[in-house]
PDB file of N, CA and C in Angstrom:
ATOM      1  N   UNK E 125       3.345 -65.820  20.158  1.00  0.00           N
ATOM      2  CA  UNK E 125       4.090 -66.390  19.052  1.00  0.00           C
ATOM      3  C   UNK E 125       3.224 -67.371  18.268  1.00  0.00           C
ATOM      4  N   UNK E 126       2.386 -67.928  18.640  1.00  0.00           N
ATOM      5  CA  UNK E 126       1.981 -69.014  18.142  1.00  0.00           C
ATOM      6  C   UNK E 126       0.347 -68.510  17.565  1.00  0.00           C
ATOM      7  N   UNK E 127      -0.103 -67.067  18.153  1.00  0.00           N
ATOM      8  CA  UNK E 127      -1.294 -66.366  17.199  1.00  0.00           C
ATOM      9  C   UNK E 127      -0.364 -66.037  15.671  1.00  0.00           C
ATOM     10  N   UNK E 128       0.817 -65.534  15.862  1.00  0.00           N
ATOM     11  CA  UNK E 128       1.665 -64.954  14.573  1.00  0.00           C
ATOM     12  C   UNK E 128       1.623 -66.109  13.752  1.00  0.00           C
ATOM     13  N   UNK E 129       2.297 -67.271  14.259  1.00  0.00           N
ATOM     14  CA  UNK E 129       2.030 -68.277  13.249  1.00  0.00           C
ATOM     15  C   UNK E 129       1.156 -68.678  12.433  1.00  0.00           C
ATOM     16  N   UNK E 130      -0.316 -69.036  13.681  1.00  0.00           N
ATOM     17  CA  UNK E 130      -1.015 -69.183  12.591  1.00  0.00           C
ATOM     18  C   UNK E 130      -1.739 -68.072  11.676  1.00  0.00           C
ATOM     19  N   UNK E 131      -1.224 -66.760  11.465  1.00  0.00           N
ATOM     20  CA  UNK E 131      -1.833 -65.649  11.055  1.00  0.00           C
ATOM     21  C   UNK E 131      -0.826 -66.172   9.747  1.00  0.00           C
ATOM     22  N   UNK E 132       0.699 -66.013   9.985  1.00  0.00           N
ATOM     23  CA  UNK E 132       1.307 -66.461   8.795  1.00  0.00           C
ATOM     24  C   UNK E 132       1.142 -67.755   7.835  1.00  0.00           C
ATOM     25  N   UNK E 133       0.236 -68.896   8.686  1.00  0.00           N
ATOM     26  CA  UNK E 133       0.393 -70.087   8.034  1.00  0.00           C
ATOM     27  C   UNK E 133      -1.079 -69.724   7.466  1.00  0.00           C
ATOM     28  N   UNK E 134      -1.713 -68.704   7.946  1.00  0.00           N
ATOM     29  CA  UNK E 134      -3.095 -68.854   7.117  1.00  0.00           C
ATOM     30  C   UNK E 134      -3.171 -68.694   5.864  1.00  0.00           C
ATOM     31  N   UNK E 135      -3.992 -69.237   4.795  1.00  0.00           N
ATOM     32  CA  UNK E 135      -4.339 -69.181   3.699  1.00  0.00           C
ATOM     33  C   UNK E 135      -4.465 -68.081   3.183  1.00  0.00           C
ATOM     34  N   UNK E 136      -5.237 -66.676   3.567  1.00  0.00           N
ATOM     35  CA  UNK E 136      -5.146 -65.846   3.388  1.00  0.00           C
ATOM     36  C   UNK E 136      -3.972 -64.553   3.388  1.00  0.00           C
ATOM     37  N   UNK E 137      -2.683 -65.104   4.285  1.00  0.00           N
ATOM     38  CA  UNK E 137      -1.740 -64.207   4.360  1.00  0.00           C
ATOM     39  C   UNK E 137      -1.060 -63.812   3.329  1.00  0.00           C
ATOM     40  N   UNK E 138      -0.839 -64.524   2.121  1.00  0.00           N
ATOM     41  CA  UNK E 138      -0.141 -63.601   1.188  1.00  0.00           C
ATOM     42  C   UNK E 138      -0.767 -62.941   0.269  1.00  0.00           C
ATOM     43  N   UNK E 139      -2.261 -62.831   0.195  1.00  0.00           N
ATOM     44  CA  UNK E 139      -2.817 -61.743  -0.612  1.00  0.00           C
ATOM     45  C   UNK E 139      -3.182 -60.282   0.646  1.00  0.00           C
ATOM     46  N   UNK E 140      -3.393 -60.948   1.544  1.00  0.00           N
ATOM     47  CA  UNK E 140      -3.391 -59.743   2.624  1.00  0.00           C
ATOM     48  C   UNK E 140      -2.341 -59.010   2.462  1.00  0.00           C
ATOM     49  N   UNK E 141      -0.856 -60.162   2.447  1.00  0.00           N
ATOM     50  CA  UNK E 141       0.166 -58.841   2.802  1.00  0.00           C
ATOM     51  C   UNK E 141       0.750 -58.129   1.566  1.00  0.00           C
ATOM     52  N   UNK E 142      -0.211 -58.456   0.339  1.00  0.00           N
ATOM     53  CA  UNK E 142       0.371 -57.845  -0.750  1.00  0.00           C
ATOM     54  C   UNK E 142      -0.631 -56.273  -1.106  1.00  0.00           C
ATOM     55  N   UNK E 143      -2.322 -56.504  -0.339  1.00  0.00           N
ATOM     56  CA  UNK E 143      -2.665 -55.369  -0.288  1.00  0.00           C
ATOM     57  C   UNK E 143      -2.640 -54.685   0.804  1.00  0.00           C
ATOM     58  N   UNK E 144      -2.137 -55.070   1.691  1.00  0.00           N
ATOM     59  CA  UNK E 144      -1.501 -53.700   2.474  1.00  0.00           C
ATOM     60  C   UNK E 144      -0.742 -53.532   2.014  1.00  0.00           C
ATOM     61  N   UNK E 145       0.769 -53.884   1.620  1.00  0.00           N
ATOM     62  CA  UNK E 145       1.821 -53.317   0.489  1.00  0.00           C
ATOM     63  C   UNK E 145       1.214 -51.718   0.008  1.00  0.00           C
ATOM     64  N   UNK E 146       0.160 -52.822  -0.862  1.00  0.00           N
ATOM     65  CA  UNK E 146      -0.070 -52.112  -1.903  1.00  0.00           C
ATOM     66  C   UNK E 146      -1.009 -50.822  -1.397  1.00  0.00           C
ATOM     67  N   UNK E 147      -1.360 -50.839  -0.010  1.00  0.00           N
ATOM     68  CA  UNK E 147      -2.544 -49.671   0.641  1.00  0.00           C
ATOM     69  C   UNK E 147      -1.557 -48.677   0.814  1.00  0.00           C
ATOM     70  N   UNK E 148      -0.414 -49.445   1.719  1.00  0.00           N
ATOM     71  CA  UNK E 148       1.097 -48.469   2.375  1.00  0.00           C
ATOM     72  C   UNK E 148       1.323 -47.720   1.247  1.00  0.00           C
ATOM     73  N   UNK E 149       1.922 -48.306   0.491  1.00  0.00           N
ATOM     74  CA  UNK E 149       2.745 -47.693  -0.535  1.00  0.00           C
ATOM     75  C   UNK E 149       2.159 -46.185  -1.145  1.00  0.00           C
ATOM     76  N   UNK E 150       0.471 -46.651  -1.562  1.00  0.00           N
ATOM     77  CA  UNK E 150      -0.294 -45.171  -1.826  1.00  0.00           C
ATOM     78  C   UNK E 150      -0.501 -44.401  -0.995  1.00  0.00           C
ATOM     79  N   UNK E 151      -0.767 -44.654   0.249  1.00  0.00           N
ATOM     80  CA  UNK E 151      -0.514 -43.896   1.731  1.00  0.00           C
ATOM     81  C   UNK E 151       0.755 -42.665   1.377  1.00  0.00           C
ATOM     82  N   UNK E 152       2.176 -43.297   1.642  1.00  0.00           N
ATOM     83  CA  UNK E 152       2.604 -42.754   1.754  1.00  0.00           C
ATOM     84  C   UNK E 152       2.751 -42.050   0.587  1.00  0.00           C
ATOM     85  N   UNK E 153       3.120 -42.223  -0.193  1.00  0.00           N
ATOM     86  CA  UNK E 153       2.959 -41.488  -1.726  1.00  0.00           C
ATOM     87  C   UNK E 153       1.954 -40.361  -2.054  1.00  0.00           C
ATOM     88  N   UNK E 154       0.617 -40.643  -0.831  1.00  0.00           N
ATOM     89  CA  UNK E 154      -0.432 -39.665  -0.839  1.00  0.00           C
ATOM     90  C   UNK E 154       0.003 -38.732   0.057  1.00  0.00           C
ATOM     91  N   UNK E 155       1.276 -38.816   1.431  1.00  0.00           N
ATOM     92  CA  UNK E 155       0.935 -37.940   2.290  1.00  0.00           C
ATOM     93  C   UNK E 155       2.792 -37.711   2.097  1.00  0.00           C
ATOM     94  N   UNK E 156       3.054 -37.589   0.682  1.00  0.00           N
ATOM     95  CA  UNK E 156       4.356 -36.732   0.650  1.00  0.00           C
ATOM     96  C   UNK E 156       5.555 -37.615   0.349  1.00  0.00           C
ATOM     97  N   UNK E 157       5.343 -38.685  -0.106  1.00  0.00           N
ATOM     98  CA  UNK E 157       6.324 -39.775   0.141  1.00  0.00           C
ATOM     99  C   UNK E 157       7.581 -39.315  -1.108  1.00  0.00           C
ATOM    100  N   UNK E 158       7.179 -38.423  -1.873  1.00  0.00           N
ATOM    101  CA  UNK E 158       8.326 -38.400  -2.822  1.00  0.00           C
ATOM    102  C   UNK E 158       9.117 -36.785  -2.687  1.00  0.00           C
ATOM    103  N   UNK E 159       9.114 -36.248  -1.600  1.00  0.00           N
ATOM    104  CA  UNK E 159       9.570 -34.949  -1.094  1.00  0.00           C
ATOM    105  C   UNK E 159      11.487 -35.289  -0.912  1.00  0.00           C
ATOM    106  N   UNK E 160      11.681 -36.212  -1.027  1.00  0.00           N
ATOM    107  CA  UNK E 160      12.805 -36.528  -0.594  1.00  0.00           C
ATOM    108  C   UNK E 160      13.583 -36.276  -1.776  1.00  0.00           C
ATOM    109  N   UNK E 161      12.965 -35.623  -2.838  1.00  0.00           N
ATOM    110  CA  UNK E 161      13.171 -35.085  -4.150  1.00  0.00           C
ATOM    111  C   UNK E 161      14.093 -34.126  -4.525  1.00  0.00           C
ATOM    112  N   UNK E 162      13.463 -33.010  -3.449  1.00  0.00           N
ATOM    113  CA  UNK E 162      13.875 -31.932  -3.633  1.00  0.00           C
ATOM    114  C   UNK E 162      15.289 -31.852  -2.367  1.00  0.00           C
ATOM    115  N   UNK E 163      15.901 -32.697  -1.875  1.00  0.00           N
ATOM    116  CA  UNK E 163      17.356 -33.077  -1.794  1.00  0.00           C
ATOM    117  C   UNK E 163      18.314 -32.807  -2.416  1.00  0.00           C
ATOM    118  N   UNK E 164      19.645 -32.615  -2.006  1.00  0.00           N
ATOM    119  CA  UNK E 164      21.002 -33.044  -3.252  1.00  0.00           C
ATOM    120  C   UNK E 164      21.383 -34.128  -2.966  1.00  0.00           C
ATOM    121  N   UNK E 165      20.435 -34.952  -4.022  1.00  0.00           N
ATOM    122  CA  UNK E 165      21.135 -35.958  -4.514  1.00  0.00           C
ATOM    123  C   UNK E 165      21.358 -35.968  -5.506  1.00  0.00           C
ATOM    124  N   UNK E 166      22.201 -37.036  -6.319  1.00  0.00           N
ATOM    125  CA  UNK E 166      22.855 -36.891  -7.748  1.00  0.00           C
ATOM    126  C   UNK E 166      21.809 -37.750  -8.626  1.00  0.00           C
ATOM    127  N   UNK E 167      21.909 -36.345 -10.056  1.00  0.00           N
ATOM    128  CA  UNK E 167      21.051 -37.074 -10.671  1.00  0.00           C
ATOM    129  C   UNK E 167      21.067 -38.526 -11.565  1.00  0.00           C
ATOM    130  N   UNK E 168      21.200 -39.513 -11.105  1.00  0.00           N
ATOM    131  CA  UNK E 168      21.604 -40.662 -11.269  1.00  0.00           C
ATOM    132  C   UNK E 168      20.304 -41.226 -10.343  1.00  0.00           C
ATOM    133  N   UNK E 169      20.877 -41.061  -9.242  1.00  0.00           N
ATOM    134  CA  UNK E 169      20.330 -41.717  -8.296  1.00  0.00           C
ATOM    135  C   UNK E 169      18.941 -41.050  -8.361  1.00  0.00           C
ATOM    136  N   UNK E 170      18.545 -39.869  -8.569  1.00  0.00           N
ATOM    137  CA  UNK E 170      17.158 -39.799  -9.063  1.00  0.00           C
ATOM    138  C   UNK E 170      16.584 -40.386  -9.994  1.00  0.00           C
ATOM    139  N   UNK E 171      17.326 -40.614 -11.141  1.00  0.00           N
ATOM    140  CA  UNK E 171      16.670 -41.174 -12.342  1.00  0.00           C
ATOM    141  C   UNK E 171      16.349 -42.673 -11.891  1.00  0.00           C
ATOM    142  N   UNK E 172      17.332 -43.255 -11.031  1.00  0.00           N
ATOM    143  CA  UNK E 172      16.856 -45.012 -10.935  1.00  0.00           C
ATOM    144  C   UNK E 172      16.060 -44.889  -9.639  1.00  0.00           C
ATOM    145  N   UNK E 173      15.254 -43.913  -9.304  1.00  0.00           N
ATOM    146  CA  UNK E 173      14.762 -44.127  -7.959  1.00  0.00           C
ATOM    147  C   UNK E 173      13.374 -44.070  -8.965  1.00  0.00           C
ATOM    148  N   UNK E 174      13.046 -42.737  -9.705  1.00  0.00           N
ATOM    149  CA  UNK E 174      12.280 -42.483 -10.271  1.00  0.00           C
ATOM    150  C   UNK E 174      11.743 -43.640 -11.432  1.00  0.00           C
ATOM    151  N   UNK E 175      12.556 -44.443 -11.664  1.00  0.00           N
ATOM    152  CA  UNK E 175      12.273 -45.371 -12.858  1.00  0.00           C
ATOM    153  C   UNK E 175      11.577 -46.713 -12.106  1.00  0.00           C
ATOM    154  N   UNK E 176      12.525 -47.146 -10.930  1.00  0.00           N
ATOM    155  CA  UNK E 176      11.486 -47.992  -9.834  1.00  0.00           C
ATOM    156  C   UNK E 176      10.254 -47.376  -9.311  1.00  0.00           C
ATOM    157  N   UNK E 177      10.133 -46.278  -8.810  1.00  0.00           N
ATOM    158  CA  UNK E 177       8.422 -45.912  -8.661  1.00  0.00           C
ATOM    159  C   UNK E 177       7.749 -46.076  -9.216  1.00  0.00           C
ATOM    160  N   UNK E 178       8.201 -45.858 -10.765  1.00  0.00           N
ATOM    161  CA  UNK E 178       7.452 -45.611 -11.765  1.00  0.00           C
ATOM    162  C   UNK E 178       6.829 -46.971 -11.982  1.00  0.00           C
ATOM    163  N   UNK E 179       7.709 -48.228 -11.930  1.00  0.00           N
ATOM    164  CA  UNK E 179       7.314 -49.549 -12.387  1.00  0.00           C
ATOM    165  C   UNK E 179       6.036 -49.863 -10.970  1.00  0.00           C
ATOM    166  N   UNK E 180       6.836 -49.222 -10.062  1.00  0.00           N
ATOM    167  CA  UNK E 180       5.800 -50.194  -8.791  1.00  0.00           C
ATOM    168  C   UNK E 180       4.286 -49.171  -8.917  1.00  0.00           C
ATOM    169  N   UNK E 181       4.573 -48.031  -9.350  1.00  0.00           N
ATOM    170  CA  UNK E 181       2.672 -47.193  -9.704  1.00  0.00           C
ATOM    171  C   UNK E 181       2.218 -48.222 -10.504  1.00  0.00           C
ATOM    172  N   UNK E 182       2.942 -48.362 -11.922  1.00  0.00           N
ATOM    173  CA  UNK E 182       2.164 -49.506 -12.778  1.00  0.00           C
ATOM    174  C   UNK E 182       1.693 -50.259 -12.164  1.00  0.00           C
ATOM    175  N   UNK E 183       2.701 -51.544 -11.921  1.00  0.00           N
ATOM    176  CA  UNK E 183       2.393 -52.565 -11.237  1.00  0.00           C
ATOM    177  C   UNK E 183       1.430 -52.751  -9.869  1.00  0.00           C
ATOM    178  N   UNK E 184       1.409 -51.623  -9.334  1.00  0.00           N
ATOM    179  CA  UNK E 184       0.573 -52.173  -7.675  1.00  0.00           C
ATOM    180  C   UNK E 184      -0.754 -51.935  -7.914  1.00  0.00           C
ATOM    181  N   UNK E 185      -1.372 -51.145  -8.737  1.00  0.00           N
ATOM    182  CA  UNK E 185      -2.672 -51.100  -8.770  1.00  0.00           C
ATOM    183  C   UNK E 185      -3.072 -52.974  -9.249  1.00  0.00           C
ATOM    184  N   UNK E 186      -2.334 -53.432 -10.249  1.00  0.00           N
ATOM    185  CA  UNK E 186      -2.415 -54.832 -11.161  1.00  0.00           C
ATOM    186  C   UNK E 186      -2.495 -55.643  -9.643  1.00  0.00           C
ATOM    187  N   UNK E 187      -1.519 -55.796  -9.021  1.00  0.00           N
ATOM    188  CA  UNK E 187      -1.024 -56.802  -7.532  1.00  0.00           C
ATOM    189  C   UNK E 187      -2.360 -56.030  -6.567  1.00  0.00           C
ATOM    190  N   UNK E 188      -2.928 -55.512  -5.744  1.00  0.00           N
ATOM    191  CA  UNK E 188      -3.842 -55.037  -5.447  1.00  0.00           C
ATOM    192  C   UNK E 188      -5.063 -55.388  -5.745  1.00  0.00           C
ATOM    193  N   UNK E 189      -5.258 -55.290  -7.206  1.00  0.00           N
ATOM    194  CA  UNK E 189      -6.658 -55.736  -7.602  1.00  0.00           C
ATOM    195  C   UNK E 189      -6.681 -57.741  -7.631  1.00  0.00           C
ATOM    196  N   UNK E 190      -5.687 -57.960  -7.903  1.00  0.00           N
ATOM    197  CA  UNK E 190      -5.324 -59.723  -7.960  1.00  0.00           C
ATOM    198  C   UNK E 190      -5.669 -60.295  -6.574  1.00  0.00           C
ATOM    199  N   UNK E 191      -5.040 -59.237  -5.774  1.00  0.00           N
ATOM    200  CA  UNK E 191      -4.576 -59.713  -4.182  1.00  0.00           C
ATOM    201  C   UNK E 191      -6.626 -59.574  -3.453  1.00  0.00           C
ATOM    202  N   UNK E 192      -6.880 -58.416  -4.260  1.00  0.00           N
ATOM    203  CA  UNK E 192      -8.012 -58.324  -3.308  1.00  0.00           C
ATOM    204  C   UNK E 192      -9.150 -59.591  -4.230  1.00  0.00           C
ATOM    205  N   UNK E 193      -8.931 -59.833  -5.224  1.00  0.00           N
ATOM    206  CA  UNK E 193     -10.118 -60.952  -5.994  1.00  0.00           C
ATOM    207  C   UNK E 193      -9.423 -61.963  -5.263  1.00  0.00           C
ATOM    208  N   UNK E 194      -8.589 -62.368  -4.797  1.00  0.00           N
ATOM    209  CA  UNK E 194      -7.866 -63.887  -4.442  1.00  0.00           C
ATOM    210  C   UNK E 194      -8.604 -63.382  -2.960  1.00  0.00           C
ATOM    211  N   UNK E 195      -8.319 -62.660  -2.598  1.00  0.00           N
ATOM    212  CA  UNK E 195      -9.249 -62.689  -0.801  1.00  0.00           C
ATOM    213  C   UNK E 195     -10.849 -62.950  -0.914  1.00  0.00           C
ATOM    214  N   UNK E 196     -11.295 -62.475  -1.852  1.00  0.00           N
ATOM    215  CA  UNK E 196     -12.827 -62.741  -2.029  1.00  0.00           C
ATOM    216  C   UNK E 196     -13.058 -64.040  -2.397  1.00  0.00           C
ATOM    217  N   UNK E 197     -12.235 -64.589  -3.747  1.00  0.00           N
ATOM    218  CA  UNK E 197     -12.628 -66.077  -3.812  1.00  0.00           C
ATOM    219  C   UNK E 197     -12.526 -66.883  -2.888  1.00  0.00           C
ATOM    220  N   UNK E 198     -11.205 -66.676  -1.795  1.00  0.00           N
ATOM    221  CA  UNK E 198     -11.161 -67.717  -1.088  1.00  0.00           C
ATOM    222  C   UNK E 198     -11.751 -67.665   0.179  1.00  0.00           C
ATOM    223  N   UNK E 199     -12.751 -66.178   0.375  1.00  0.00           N
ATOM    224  CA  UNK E 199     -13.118 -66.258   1.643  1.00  0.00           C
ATOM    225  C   UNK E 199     -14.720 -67.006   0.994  1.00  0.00           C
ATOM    226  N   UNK E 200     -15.126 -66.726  -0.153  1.00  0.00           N
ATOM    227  CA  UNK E 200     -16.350 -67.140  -0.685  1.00  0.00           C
ATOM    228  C   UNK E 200     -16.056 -68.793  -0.725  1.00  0.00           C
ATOM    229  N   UNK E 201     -15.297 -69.213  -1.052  1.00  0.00           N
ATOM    230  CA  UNK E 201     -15.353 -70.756  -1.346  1.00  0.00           C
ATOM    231  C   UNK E 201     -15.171 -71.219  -0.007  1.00  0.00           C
ATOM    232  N   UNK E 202     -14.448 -70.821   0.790  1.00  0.00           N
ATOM    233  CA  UNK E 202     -14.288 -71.212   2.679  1.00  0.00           C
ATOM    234  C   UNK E 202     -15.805 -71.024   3.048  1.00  0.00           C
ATOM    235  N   UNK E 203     -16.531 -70.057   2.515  1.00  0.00           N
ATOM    236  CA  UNK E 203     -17.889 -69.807   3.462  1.00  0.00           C
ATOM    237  C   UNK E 203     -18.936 -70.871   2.521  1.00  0.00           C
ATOM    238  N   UNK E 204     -18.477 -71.004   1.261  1.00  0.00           N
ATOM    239  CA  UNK E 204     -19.784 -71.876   0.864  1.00  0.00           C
ATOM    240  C   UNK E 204     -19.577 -73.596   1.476  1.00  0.00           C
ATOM    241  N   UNK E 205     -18.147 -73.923   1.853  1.00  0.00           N
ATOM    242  CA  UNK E 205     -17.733 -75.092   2.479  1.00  0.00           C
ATOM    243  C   UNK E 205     -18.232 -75.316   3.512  1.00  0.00           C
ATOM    244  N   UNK E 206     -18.923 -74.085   4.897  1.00  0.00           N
ATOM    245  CA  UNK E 206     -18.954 -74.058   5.329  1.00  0.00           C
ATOM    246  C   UNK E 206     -20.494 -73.901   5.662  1.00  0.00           C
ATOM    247  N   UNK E 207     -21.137 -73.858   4.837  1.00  0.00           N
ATOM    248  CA  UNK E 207     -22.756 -73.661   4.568  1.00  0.00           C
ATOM    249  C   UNK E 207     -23.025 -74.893   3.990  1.00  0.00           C
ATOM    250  N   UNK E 208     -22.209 -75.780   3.434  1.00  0.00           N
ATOM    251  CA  UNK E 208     -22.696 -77.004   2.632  1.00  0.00           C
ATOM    252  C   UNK E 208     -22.286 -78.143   4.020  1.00  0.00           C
ATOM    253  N   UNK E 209     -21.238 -78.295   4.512  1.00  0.00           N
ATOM    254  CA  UNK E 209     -21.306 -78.945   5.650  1.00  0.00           C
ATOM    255  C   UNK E 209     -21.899 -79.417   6.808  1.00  0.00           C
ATOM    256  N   UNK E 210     -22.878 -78.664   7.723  1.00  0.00           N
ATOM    257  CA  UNK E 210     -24.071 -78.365   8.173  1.00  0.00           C
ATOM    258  C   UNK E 210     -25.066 -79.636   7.568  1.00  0.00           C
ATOM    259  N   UNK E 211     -25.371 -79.181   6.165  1.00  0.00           N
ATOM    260  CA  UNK E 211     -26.044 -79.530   5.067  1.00  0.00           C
ATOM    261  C   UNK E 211     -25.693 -80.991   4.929  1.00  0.00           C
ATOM    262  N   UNK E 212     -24.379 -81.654   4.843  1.00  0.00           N
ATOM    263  CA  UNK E 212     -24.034 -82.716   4.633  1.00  0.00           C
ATOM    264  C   UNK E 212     -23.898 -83.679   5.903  1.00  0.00           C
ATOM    265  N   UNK E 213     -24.014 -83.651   6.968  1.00  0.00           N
ATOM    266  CA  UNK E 213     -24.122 -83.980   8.201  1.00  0.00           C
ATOM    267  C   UNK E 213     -25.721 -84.127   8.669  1.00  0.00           C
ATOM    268  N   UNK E 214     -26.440 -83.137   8.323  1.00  0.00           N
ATOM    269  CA  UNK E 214     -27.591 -83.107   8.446  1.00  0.00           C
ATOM    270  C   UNK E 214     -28.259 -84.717   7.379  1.00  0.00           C
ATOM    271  N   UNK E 215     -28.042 -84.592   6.479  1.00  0.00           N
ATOM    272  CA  UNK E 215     -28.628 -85.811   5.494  1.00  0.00           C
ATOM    273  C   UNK E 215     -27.681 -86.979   5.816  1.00  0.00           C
ATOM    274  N   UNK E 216     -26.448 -87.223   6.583  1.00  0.00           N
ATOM    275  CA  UNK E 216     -25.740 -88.151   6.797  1.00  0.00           C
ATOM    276  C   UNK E 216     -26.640 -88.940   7.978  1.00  0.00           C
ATOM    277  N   UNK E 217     -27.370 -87.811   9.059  1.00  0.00           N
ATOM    278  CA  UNK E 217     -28.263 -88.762   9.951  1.00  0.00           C
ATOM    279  C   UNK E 217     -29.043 -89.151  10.046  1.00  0.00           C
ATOM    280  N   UNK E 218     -29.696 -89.019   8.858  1.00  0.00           N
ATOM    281  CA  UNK E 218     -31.309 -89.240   8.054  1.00  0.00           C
ATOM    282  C   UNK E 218     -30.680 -91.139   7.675  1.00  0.00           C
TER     283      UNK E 218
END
C-alpha cells in the first residue's frame, strides 16, 4: 500500500497515467475495439458513441504528445538538479 502511494503521490503520475490512457485506448482500437458495431443497437446510440470516439481520436493524440513532453521536462529538470547538487556540495567544502 504504501509503494502505491508513493507511485500516486509522485510527480510524474499524472502525465504517466494520461499516456497510458492514451497507449490503451489505440491498443484497443488497433486490435478491434470498435466491432461492437456491427451489433443491434439503435441508431442513436451509435451516433453518440461514434461522435465521442471521434472527439477522443482528435483529442488523445494532443493529451499524449503534452503528457509525454511534461515527462521529459520533468525527468530532465529532476536529473539536471541532480547533477548540479554533487556540484554544489562539492564547492560548499572548499
Amino acid at each position: 500500500m504504501e509503494t502505491l502511494m508513493a507511485v500516486v503521490r509522485s510527480e510524474y503520475f499524472p502525465a504517466g497515467a494520461v499516456l497510458v490512457s492514451v497507449v490503451l485506448f489505440w491498443t484497443i482500437g488497433l486490435l478491434g475495439g470498435l466491432s461492437w458495431l456491427s451489433g443491434g443497437q439503435p441508431p442513436l446510440a451509435i451516433l453518440t458513441w461514434m461522435i465521442f470516439i471521434y472527439g477522443v481520436v482528435v483529442l488523445s493524440p494532443l493529451a499524449g504528445i503534452l503528457a509525454a513532453v511534461d515527462l521529459v521536462r520533468r525527468w530532465l529538470r529532476n536529473r539536471q538538479a541532480r547533477l548540479q547538487q554533487p556540484a554544489e556540495t562539492d564547492a560548499e567544502s572548499l
